PDB file of C-alpha atoms in Angstrom:
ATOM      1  CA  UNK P   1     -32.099 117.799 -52.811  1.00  0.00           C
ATOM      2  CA  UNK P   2     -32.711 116.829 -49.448  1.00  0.00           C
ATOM      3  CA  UNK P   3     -34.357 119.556 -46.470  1.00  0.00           C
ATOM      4  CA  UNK P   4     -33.158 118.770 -42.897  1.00  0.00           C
ATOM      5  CA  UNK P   5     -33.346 120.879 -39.976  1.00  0.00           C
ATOM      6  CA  UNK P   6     -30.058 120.067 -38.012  1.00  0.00           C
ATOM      7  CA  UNK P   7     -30.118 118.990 -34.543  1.00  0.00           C
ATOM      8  CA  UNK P   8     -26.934 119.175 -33.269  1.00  0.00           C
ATOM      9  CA  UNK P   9     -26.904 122.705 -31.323  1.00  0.00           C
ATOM     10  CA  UNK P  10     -29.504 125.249 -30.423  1.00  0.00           C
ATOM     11  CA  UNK P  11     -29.420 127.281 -33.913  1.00  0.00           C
ATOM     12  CA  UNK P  12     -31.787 124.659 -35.776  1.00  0.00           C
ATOM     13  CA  UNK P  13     -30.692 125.192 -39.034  1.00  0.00           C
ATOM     14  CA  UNK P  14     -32.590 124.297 -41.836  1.00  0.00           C
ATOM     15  CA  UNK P  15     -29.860 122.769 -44.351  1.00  0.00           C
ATOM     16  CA  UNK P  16     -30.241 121.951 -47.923  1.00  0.00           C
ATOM     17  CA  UNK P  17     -28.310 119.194 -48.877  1.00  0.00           C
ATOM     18  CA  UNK P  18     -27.381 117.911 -52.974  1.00  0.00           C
ATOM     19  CA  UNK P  19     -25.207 115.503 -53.507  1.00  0.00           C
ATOM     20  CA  UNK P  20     -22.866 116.054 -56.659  1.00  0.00           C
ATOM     21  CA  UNK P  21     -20.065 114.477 -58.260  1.00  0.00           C
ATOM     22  CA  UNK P  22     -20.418 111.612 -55.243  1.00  0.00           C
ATOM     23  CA  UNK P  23     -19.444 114.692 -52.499  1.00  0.00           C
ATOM     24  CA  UNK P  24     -22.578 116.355 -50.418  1.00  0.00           C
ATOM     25  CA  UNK P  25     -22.982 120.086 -50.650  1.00  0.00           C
ATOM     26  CA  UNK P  26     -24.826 121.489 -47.601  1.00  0.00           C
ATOM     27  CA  UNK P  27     -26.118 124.845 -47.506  1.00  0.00           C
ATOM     28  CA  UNK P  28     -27.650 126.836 -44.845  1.00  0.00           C
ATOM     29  CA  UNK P  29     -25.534 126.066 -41.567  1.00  0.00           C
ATOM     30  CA  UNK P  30     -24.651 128.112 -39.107  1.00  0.00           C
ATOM     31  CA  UNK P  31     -21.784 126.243 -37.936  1.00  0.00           C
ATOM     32  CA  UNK P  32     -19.286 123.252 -39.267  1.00  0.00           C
ATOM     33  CA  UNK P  33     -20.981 120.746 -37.303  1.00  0.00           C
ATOM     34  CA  UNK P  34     -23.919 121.197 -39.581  1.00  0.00           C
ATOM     35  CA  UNK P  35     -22.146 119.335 -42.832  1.00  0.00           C
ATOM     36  CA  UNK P  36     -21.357 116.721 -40.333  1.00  0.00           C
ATOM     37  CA  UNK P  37     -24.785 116.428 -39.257  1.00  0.00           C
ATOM     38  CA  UNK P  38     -26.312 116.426 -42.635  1.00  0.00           C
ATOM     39  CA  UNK P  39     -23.840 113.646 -44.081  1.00  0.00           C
ATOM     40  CA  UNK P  40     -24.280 111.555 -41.070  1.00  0.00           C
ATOM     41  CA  UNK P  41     -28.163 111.888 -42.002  1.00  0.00           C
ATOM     42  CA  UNK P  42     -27.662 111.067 -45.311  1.00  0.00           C
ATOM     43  CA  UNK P  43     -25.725 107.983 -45.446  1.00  0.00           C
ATOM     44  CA  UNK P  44     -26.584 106.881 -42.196  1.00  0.00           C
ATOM     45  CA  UNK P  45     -29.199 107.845 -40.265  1.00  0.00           C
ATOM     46  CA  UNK P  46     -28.940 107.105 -36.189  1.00  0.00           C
ATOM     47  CA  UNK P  47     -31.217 107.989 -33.336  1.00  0.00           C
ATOM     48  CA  UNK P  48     -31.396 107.932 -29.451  1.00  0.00           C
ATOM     49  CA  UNK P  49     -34.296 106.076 -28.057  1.00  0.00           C
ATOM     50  CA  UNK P  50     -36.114 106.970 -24.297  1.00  0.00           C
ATOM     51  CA  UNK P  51     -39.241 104.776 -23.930  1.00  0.00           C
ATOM     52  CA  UNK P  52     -40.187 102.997 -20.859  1.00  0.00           C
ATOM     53  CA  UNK P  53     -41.078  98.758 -20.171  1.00  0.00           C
ATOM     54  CA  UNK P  54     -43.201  97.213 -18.369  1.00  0.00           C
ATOM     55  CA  UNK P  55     -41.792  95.895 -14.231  1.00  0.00           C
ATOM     56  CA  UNK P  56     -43.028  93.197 -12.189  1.00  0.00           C
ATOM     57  CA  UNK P  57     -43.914  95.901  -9.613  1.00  0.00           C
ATOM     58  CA  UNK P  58     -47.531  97.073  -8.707  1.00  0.00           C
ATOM     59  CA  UNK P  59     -46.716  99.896  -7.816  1.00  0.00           C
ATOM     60  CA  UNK P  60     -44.056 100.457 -10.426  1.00  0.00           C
ATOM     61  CA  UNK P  61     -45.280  99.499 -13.473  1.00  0.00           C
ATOM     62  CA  UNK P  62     -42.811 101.156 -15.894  1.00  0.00           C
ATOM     63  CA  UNK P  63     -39.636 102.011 -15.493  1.00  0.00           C
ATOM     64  CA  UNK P  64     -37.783 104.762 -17.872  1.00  0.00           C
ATOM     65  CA  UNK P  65     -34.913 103.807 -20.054  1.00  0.00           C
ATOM     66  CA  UNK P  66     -32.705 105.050 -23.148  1.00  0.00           C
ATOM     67  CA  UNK P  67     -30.171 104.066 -25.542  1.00  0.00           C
ATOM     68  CA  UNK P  68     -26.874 104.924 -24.013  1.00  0.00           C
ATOM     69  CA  UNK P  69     -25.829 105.370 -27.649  1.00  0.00           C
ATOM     70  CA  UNK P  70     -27.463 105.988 -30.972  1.00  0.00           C
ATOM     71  CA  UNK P  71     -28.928 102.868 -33.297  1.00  0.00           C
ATOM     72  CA  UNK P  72     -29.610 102.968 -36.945  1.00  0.00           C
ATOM     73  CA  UNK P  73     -33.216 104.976 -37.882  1.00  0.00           C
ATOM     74  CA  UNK P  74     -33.993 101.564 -39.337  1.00  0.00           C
ATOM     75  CA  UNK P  75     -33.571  99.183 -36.331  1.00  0.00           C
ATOM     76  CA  UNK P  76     -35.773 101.484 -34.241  1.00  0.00           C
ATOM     77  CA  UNK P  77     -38.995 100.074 -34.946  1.00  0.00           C
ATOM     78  CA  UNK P  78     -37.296  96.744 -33.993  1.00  0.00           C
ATOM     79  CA  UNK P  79     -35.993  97.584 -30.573  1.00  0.00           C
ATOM     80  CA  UNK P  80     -39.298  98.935 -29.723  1.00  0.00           C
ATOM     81  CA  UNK P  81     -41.123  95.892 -31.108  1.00  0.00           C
ATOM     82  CA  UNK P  82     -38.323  93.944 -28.563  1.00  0.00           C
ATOM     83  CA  UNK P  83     -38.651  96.456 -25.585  1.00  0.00           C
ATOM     84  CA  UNK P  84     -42.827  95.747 -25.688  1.00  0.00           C
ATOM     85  CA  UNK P  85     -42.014  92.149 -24.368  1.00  0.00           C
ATOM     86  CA  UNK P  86     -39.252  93.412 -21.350  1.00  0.00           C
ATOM     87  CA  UNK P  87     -40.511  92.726 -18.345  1.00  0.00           C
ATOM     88  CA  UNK P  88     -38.194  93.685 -15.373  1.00  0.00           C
ATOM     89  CA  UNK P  89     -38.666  91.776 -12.199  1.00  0.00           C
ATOM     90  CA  UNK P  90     -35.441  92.759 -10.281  1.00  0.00           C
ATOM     91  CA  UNK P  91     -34.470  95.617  -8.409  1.00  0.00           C
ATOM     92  CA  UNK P  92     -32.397  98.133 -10.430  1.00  0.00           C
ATOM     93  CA  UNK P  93     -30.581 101.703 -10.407  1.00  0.00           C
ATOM     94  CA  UNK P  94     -29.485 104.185 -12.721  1.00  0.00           C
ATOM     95  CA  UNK P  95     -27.648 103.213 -15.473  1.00  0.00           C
ATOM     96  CA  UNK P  96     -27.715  99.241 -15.100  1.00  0.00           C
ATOM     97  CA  UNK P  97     -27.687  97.558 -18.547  1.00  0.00           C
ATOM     98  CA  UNK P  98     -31.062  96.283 -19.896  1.00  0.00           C
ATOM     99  CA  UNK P  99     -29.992  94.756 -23.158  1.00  0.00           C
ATOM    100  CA  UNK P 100     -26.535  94.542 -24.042  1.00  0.00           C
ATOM    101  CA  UNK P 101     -24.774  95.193 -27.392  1.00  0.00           C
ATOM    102  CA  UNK P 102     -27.868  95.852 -29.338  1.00  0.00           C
ATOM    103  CA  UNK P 103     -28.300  94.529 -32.768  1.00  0.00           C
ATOM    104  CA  UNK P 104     -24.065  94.015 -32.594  1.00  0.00           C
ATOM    105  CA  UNK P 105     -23.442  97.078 -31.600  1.00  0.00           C
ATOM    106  CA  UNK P 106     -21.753  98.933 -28.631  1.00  0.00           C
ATOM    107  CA  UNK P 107     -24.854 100.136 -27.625  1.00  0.00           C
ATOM    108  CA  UNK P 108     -27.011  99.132 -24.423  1.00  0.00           C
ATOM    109  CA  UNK P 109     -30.277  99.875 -23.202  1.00  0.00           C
ATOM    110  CA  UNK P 110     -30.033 101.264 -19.614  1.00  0.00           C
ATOM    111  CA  UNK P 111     -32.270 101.975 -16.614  1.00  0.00           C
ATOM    112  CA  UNK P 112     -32.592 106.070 -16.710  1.00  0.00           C
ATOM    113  CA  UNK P 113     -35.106 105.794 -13.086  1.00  0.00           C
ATOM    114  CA  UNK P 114     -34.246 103.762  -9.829  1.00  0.00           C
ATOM    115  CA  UNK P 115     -36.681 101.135  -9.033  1.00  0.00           C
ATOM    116  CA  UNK P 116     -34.783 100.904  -5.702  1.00  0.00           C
ATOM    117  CA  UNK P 117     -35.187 104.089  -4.552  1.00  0.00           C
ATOM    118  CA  UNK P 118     -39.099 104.054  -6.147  1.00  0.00           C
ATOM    119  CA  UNK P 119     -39.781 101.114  -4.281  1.00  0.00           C
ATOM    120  CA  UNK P 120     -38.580 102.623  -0.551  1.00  0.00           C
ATOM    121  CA  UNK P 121     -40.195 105.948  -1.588  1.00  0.00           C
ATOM    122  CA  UNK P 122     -43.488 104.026  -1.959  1.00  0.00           C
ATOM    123  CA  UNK P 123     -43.152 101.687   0.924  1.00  0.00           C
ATOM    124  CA  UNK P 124     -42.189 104.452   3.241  1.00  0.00           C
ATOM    125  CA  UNK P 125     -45.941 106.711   2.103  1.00  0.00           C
TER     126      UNK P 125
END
């Protein structure tokens, strides 16, 4: 048996999950999306990441960004390991792309913080 506490609405359920006969039983939710939580967790695990790297800019010298999708639990020691030696040195908004298609997948690291408008809002002080 496996204790999670569900993340997927407000109700933070703590679930107790078994598996038997090869199907997971999941007890304690509040709502369907729950079981769907708690298998995802089981068989395979996925997180957002929000960190920040390092810019070329003085007076910027990190610059927020996330996953614009979620990554295996495992590769996320990785991707921070790869995000310590990002260093951006150009000029960029909201939502441009970071690092494409990590690890194969769909996802991308994006920009959540615009170093343009950081950069004016600085200058102009």
């Amino acid at each position: 048996m496996k204790e999670l506490t569900c993340i997927v609405c407000p109700n933070g359920c703590r679930l107790k999950v078994t598996k038997e006969d090869g199907e997971y039983r999941v007890e304690g939710h509040k709502c369907k999306r729950g079981i769907g939580f708690a298998v995802q967790e089981m068989e395979d695990p996925r997180r957002s990441v929000c960190t920040t790297v390092k810019t070329a800019f003085k007076a910027i010298p990190r610059l927020s960004v996330r996953t614009d999708g979620e990554i295996k639990k495992e590769n996320v020691p990785l991707l921070m390991k790869r995000l310590r030696s990002v260093e951006i040195s150009e000029l960029l908004d909201v939502g441009d792309i970071i690092i494409r298609n990590i690890f194969g997948s769909d996802v991308n690291v994006i920009a959540t913080s615009s170093l343009i408008r950081q950069i004016r809002y600085t200058a102009g002080r």
